[in-house]
Coordinates of C-alpha atoms and ligand atoms in Angstrom, one line a residue:
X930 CA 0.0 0.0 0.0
X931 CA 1.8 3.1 -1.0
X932 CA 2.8 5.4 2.0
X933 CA 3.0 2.0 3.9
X934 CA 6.8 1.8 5.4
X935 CA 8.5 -1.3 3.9
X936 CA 9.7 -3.9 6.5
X937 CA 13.0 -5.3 6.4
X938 CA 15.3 -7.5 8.7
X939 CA 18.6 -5.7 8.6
X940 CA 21.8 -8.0 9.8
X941 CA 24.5 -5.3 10.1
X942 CA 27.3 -8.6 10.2
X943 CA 30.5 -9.2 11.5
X944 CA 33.3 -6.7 10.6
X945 CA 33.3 -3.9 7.6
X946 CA 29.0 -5.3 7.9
X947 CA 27.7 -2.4 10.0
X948 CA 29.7 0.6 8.2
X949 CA 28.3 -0.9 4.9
X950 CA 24.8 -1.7 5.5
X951 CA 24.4 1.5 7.3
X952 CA 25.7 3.3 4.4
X953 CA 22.9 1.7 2.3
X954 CA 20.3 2.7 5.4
X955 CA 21.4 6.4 5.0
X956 CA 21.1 6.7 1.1
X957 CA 18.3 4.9 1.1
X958 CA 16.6 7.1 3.4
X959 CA 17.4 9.6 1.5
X960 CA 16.0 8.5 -1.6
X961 CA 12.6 8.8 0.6
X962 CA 11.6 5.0 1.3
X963 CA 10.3 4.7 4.2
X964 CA 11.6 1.3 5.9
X965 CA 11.0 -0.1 9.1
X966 CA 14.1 -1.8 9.4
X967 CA 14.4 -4.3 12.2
X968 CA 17.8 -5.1 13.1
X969 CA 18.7 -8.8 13.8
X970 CA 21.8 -10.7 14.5
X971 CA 23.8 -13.3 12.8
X972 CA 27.4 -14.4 12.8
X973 CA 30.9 -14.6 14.6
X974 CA 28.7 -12.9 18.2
X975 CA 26.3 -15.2 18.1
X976 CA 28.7 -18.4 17.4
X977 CA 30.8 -17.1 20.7
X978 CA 27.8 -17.5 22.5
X979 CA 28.0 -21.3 21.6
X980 CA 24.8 -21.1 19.1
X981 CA 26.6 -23.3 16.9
X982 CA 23.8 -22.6 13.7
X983 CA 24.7 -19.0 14.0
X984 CA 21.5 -17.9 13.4
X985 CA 19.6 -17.2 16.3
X986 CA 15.4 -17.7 16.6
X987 CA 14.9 -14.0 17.3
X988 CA 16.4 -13.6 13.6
X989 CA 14.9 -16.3 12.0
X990 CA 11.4 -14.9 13.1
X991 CA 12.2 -11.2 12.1
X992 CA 12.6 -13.2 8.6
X993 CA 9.7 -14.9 9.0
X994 CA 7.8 -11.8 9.1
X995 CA 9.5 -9.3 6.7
X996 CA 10.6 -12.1 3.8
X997 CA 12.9 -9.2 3.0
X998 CA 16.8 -9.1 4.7
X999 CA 19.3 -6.6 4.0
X1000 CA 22.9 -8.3 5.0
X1001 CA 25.8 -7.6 6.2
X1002 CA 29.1 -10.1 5.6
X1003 CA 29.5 -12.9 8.3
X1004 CA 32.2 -14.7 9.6
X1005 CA 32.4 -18.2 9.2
X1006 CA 34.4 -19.7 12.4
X1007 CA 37.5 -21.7 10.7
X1008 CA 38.6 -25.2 12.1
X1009 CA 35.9 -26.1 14.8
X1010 CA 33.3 -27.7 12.7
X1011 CA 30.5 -24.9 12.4
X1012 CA 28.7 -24.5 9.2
X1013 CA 28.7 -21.2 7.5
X1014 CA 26.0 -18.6 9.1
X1015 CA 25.6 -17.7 5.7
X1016 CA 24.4 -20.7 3.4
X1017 CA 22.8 -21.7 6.5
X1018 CA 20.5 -18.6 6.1
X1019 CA 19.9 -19.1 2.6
X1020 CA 18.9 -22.5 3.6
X1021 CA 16.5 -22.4 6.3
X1022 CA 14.7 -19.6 3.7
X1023 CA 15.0 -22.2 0.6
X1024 CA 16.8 -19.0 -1.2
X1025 CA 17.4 -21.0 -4.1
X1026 CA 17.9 -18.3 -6.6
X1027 CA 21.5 -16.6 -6.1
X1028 CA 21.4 -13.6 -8.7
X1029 CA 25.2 -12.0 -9.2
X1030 CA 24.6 -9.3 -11.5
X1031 CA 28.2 -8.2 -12.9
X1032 CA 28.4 -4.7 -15.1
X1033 CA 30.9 -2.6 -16.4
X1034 CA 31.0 0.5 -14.1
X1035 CA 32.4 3.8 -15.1
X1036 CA 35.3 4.9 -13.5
X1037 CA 36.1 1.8 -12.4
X1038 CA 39.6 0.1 -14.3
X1039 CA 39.3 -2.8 -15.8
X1040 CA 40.5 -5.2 -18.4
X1041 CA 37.8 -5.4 -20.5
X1042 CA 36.5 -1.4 -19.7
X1043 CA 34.5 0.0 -22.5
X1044 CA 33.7 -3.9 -24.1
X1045 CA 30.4 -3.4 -22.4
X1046 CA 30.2 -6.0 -19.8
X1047 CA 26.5 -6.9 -18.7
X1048 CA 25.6 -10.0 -17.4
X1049 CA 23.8 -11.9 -15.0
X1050 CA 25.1 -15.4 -13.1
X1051 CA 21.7 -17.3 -11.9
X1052 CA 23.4 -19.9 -9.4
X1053 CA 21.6 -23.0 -7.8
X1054 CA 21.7 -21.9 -4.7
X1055 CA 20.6 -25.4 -2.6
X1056 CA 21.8 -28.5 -4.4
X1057 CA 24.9 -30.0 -5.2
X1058 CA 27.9 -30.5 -3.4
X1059 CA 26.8 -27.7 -1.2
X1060 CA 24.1 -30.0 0.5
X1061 CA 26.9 -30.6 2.4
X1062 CA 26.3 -34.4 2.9
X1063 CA 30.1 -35.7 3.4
X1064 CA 31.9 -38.9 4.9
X1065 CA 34.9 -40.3 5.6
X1066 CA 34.0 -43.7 4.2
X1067 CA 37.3 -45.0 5.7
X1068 CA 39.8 -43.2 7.6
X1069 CA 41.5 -42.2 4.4
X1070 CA 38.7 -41.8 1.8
X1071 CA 36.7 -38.4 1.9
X1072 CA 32.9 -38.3 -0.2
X1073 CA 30.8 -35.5 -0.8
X1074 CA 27.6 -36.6 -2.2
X1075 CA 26.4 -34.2 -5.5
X1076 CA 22.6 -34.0 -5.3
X1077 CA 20.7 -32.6 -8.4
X1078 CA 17.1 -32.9 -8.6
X1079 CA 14.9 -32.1 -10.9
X1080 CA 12.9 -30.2 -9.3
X1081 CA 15.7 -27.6 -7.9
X1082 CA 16.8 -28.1 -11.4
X1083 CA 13.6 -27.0 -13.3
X1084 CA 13.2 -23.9 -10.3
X1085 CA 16.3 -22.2 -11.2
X1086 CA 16.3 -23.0 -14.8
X1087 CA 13.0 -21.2 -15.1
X1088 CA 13.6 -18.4 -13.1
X1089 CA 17.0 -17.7 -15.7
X1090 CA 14.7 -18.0 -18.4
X1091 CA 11.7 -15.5 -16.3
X1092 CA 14.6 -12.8 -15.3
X1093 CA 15.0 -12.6 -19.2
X1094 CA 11.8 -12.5 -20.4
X1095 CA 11.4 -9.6 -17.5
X1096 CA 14.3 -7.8 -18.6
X1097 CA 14.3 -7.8 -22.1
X1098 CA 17.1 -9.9 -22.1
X1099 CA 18.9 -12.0 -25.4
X1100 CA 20.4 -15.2 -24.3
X1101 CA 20.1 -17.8 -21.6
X1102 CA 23.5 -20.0 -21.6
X1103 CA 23.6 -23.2 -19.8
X1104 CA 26.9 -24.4 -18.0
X1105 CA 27.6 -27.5 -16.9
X1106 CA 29.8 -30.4 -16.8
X1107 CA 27.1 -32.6 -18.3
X1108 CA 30.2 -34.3 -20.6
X1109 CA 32.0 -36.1 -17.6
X1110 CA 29.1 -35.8 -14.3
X1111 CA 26.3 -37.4 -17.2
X1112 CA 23.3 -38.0 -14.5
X1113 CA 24.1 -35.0 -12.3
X1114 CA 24.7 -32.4 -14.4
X1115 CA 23.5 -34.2 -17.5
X1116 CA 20.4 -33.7 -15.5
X1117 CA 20.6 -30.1 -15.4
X1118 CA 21.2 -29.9 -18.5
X1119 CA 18.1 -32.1 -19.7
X1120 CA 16.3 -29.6 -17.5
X1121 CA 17.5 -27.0 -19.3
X1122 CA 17.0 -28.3 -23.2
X1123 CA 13.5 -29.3 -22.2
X1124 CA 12.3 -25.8 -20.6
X1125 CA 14.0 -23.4 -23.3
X1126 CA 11.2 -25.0 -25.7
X1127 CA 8.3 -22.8 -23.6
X1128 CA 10.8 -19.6 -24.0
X1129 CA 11.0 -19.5 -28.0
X1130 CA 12.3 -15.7 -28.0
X1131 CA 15.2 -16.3 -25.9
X1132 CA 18.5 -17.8 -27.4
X1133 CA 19.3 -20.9 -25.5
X1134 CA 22.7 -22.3 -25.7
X1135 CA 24.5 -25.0 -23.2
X1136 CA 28.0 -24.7 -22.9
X1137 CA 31.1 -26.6 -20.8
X1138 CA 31.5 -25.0 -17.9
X1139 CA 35.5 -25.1 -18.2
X1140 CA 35.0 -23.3 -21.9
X1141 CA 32.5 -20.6 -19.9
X1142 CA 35.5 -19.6 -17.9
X1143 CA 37.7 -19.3 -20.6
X1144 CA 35.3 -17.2 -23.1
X1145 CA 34.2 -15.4 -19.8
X1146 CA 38.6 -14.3 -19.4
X1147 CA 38.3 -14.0 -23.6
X1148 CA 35.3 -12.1 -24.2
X1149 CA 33.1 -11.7 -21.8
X1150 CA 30.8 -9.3 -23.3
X1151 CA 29.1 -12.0 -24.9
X1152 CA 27.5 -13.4 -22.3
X1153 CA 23.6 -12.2 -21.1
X1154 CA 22.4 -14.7 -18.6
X1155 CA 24.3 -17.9 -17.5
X1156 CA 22.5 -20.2 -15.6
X1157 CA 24.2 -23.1 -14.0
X1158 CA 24.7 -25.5 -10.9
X1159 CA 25.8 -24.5 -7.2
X1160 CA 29.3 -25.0 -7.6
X1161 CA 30.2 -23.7 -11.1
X1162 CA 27.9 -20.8 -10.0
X1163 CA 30.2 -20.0 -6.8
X1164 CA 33.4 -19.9 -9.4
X1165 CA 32.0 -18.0 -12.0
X1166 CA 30.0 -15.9 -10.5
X1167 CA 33.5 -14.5 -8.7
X1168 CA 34.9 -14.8 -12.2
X1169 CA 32.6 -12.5 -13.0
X1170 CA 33.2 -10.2 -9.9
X1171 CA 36.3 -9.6 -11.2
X1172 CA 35.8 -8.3 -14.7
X1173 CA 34.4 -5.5 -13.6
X1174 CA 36.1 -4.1 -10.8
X1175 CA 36.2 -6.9 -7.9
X1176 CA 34.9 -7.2 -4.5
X1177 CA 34.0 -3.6 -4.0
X1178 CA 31.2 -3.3 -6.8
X1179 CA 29.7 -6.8 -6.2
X1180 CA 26.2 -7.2 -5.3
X1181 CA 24.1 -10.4 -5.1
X1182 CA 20.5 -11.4 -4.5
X1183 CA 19.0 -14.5 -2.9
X1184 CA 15.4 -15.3 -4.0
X1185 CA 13.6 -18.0 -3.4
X1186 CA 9.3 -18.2 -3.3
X1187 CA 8.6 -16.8 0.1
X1188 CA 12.1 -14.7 1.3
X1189 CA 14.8 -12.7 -0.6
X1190 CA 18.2 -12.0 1.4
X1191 CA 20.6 -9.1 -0.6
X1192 CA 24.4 -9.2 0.7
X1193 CA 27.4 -7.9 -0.8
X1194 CA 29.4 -10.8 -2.3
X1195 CA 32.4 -9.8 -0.2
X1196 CA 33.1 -10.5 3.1
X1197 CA 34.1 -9.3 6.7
X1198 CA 37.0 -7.7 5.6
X1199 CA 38.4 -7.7 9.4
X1200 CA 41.3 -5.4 9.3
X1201 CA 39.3 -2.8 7.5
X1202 CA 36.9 -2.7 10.5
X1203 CA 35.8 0.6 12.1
X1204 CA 38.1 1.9 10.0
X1205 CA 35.9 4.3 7.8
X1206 CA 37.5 3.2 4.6
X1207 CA 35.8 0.0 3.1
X1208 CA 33.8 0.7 -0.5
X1209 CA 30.6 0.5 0.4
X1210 CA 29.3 0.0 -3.4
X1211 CA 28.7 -3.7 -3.2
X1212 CA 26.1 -3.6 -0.5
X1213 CA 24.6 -0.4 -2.3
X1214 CA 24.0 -2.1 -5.5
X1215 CA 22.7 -5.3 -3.7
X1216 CA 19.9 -2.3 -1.6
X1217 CA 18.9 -1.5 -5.1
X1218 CA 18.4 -5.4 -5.9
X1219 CA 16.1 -5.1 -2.9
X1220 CA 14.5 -2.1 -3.2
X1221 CA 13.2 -3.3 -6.8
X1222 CA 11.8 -6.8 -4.6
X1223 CA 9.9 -3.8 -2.9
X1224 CA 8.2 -2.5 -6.3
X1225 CA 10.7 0.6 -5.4
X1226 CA 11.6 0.6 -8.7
X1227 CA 12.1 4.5 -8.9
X1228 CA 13.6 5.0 -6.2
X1229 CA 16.0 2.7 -6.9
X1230 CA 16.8 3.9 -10.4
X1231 CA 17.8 7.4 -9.0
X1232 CA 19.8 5.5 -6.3
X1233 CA 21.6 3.4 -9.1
X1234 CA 22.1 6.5 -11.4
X1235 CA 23.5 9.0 -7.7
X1236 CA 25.9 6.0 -7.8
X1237 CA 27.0 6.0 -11.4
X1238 CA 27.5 9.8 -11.2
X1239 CA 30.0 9.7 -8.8
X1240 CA 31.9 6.7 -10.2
X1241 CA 31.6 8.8 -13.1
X1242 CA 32.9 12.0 -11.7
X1243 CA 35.7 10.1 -9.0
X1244 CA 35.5 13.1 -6.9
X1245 CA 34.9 10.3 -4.3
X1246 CA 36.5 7.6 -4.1
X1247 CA 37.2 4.8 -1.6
X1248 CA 40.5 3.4 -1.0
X1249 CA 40.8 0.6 -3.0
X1250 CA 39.3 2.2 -6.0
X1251 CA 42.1 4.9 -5.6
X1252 CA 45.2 2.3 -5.6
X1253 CA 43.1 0.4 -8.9
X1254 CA 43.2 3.6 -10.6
X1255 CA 47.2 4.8 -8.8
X1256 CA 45.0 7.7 -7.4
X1257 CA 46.5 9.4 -4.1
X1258 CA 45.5 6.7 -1.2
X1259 CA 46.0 9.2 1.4
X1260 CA 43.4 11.6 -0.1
X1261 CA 40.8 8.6 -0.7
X1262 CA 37.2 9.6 0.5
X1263 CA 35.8 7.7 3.7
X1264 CA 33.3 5.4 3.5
X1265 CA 31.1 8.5 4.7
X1266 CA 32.4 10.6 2.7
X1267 CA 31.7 8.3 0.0
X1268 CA 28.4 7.9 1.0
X1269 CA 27.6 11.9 1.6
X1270 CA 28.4 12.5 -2.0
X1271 CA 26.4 9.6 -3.6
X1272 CA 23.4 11.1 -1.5
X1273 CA 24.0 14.9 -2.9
X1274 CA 24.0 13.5 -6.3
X1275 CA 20.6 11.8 -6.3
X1276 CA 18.8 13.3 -9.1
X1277 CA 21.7 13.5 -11.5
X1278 CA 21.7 11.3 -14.7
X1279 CA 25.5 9.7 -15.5
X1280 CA 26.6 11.1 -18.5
X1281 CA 28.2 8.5 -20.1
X1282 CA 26.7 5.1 -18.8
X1283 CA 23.6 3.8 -21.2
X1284 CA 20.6 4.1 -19.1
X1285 CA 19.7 0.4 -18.1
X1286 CA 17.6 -0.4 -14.9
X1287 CA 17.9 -4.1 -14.2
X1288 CA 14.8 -5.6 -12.4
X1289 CA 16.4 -8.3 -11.1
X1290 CA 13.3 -9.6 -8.9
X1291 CA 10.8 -12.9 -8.9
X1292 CA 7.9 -12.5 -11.3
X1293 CA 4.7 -11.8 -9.8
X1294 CA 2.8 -10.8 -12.7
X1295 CA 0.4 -13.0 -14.2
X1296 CA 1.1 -15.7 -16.3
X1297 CA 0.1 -19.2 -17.2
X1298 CA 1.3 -21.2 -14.8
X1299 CA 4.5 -22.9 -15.6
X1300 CA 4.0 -26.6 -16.4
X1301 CA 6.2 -28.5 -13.7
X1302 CA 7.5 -31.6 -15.1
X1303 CA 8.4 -33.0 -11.4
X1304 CA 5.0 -33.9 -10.0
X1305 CA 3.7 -37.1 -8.9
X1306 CA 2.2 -37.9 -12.2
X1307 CA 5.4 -37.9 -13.7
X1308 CA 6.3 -41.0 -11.2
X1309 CA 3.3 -42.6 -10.6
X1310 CA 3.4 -43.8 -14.6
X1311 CA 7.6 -44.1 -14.7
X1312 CA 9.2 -47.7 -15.2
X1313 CA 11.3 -48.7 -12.3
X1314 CA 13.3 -51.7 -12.3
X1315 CA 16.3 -53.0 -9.7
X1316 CA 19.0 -54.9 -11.5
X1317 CA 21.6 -54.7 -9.2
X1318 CA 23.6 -52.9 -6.2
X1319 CA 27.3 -51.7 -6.0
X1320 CA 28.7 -52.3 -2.6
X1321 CA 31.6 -50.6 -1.6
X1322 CA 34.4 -51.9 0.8
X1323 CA 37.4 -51.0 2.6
X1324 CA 40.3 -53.7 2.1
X1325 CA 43.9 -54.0 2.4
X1326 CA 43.1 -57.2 -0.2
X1327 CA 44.0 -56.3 -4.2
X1328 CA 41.1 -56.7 -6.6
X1329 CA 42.7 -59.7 -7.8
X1330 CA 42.4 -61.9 -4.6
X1331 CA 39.1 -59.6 -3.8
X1332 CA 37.8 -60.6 -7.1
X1333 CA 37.5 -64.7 -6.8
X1334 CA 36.5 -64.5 -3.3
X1335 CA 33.3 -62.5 -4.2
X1336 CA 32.7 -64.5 -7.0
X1337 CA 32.1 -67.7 -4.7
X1338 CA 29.8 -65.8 -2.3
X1339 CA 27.4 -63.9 -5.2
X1340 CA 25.0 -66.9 -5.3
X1341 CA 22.4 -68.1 -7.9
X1342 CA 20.8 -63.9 -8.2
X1343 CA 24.4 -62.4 -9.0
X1344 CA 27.7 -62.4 -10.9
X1345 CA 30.3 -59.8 -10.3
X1346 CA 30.4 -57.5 -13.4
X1347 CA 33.5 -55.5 -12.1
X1348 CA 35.6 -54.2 -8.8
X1349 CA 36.7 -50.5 -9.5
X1350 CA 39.0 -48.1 -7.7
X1351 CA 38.5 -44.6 -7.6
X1352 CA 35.7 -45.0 -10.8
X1353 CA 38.4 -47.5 -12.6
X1354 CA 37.7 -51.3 -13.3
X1355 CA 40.3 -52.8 -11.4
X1356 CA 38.9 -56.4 -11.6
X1357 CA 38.4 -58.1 -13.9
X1358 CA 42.0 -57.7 -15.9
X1359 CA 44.4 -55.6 -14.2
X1360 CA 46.1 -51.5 -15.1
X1361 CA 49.8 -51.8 -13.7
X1362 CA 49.1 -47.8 -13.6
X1363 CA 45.8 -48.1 -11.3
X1364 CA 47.1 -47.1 -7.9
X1365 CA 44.9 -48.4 -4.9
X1366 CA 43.4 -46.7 -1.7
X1367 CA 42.1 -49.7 0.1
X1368 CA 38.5 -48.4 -0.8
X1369 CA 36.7 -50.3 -3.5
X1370 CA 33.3 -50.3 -5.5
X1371 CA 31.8 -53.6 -6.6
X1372 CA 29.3 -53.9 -8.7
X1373 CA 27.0 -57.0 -8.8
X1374 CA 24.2 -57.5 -11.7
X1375 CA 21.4 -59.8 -12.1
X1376 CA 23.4 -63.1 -12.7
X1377 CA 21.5 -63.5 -16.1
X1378 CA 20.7 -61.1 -18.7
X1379 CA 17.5 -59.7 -18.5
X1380 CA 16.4 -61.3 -15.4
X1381 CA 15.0 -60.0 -12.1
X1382 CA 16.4 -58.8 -9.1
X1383 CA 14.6 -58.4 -5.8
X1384 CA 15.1 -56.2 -2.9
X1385 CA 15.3 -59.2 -0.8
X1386 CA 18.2 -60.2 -3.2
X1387 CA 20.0 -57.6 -2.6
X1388 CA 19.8 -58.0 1.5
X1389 CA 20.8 -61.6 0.7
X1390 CA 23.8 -60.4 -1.1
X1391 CA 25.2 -57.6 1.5
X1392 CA 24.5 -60.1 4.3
X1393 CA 27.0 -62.7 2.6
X1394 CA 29.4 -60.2 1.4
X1395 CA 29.5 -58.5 5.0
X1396 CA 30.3 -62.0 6.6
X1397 CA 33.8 -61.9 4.3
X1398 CA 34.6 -58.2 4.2
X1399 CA 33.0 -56.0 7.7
X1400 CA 34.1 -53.4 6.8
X1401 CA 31.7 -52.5 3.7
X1402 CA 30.9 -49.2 4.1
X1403 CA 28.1 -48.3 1.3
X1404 CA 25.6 -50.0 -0.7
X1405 CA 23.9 -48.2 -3.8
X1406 CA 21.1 -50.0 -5.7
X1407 CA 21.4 -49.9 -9.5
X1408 CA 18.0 -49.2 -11.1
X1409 CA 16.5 -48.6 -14.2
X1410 CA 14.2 -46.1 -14.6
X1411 CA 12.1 -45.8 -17.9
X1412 CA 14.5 -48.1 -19.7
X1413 CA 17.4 -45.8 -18.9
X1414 CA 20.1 -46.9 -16.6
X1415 CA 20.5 -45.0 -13.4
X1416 CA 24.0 -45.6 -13.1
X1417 CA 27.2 -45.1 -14.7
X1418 CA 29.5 -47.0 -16.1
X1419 CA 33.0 -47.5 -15.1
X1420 CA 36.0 -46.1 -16.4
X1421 CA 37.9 -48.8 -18.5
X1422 CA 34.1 -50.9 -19.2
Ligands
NAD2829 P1 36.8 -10.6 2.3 O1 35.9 -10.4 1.1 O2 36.3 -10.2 3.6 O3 38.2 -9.7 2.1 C1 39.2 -10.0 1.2 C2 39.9 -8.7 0.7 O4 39.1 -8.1 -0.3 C3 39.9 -7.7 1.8 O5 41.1 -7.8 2.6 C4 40.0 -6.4 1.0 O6 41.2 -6.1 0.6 C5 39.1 -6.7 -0.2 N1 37.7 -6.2 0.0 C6 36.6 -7.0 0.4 N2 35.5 -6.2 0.4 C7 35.9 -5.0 0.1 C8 35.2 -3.7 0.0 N3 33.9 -3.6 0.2 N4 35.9 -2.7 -0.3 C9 37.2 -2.7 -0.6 N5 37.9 -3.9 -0.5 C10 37.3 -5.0 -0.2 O7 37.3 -12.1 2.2 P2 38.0 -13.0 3.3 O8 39.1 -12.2 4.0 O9 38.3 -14.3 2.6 O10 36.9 -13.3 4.4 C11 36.8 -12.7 5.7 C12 35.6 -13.3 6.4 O11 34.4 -13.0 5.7 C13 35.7 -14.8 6.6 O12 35.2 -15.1 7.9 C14 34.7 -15.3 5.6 O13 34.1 -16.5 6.0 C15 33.6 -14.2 5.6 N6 32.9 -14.1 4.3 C16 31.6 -13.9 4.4 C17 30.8 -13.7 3.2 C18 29.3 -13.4 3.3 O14 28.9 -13.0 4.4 N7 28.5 -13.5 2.3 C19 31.4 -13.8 2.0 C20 32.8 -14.1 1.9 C21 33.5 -14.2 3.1

């Protein structure tokens, strides 16, 4: 309702956080939204007080309420086993969206300056190896499990392909490892090719993720929107950071259906602390992310253009902008300073930067709804078939003596197909080159082709093989679903 303050859950943070945010608070203010800001803790505090999630309840119902946080950087403890403050917030809120916008800025040097750098990184913000699920599966061998779904797949994948249609954007580009990781981010990349049929205007291209990074170093002005998995998304999206000016000038957005969290892609920057001199850009350009969430759309188009004006001008400028450009440190404005002359320059227009208001926000206009391709229908009618089950064990024996004695215990259900080693067949035949970590996969199939194998089977099979080797650690069922194995094969099959 207009004249209705907006409310936000503000997280000043852990170091340069409160000098940043605040200078975001002020020039807000002084672009005339009214906000109700209520402030909230998170971070390196609230982990000293031996809340080991770093989050405390008082903060997670502020964001309950507002669904809107403006954040400050926090630190992540090092070495006693707490989880990061921050993907732990953009997890309890299912943020799944991280939007990294990354644009050439004037007055700020860089490599690729006047190329016209203007993209978008839409990261998977949930999935992947950031699910965090690890084990040592012996004392020596480390596994992180990847989880892609198709669901979280299909959510960012769409809202890539929605932030173009809302923006007027080209190109939606697809990166992935789908050549080498062919059911995780093969997945992804199914998704992808399956949803960029319902977006006919947009260009949709999939490309390697390694070859991103090098066109990205290349020519990185070709790129609109990329779209890609949680991990490739955290490199690139840095990557990306960096061609246009670093740390200092990027913001980032976390959406997901409910709550959106805008931070600064930087963090605590301890020993600038207190100090007055930290650029407070990042954090600024991330308010303007948020202040478009809010429908603020004007407001923060005069903050965006105040901002460009005095990059434009460098009248101002913060410290490490000043030893980019081998300005005069020593005569580098404050981060108040900073701040006081992007607030006398609202309404001025940059002279040299095209105008271009990104509205880098979830839809909520009206539109058929999407078709999910995830439901239960899609399951209740799919083809599911067990034919087999890798067990993996932890042995000082070689694949070669492992090898016979499994074949003696598979029974009438099973023959061993192969023992592998780090994702190489080991057994049967042998690579003088295949090094060994005590930590083997074997892989047992249906003993004839084409017939069935049970669950019951399968408990049979563990319970013999545990009697000769204890110290199996993992079991994975091989299944077929729709005719389509649900496995890999090994290297060397
Ligand atoms: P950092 O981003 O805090 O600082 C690295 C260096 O980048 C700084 O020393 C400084 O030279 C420069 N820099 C960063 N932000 C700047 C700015 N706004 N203006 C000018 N220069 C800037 O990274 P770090 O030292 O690796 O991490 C410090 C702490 O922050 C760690 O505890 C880390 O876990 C945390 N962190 C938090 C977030 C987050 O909250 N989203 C992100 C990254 C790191």
């Amino acid at each position: 309702m207009p004249g209705q303050p907006h409310r936000v859950t503000v997280i000043p943070g852990d170091g340069v956080g409160p000098e940043v945010v605040r200078s975001a608070q002020r020039i807000i203010a002084a672009a005339g939204v009214a906000i109700d800001w209520e402030t909230a803790e998170a971070g390196a505090e609230v982990f000293k007080r031996g809340d080991t999630s770093g989050v405390p309840q008082a903060t997670r119902d502020s964001i309950a309420r507002t669904r809107v946080v403006l954040k400050g950087p926090l630190e992540t403890p090092v070495g006693f086993g707490e989880k990061s403050a921050n993907v732990t917030l953009r997890k309890l809120f299912e943020t799944y969206a991280n939007v990294r916008p990354a644009r050439e800025l004037p007055g700020v040097p860089t490599r690729y300056a006047g190329e016209g750098v203007d993209m978008i990184i839409v990261r998977e913000n949930i999935e992947d190896l950031y699910a965090g699920i690890e084990h040592m599966q012996t004392a020596d061998v480390a596994q992180c499990l990847k989880i892609i779904t198709r669901k979280g797949s299909e959510k960012i994948i769409r809202y890539a392909f929605e932030l173009a249609r809302r923006e007027g954007r080209r190109k939606v580009t697809c990166a992935t490892k789908a050549n080498i990781m062919k059911l995780t981010e093969g997945l992804f990349k199914r998704v992808f090719e399956e949803l960029s049929a319902e977006y006919p205007e947009i260009v949709a291209e999939h490309l390697i993720i390694d070859n991103v990074a090098h066109q990205m170093a290349k020519d990185p002005a070709q790129f609109d929107i990329i779209v890609t998995t949680n991990l490739n998304g955290d490199i690139i999206s840095d990557l990306a950071s960096g061609l246009v000016g670093g740390l200092g000038f990027a913001p980032s957005g976390n959406y997901g259906d409910d709550v959106a969290i805008f931070e600064a892609v930087h963090g605590s920057a301890p020993k600038y602390a207190g100090k007055d001199v930290i650029n407070p850009t990042a954090l600024i350009l991330s308010s303007l992310m948020m202040l478009r969430h809010l429908d603020e759309s004007d407001a923060a188009d005069r903050i965006e253009d105040a901002v460009l004006v005095t990059l434009e001008e460098g009248r101002a400028v913060t410290q490490d902008l000043a030893r980019q450009t081998g300005g005069d440190v020593a005569r580098a404005a404050s981060t108040t300073g900073f701040t006081n002359t992007i607030i006398a320059n609202l309404g001025r227009q940059p002279a040299t930067v095209p105008p271009r208001h990104g509205s880098e926000r979830p839809s909520g206009e009206a539109r058929p709804r999407p078709r999910w391709t995830y439901g239960p229908e899609r399951y209740a009618s799919m083809e599911e078939e067990l034919v087999g089950a890798d067990i993996f064990i932890e042995s000082d024996d070689l694949p070669l003596m492992m090898g016979p004695k499994l074949e003696t215990l598979v029974g009438d259900a099973f023959r061993l197909l192969f023992i592998s080693s780090r994702g190489t067949v080991a057994y049967p035949g042998t690579s003088t080159a295949t090094d060994h970590v005590r930590h083997y996969r074997c892989r047992f199939v249906a003993a004839h082709e084409g017939a069935a194998v049970t669950d019951a089977d399968v408990r049979a099979l563990l319970g013999r093989v545990a009697v000769a080797y204890p110290s199996w650690n993992h079991v994975e069922k091989l299944r077929r679903y729709a005719g389509e194995d649900g496995f890999t094969k090994a290297q060397g099959q």
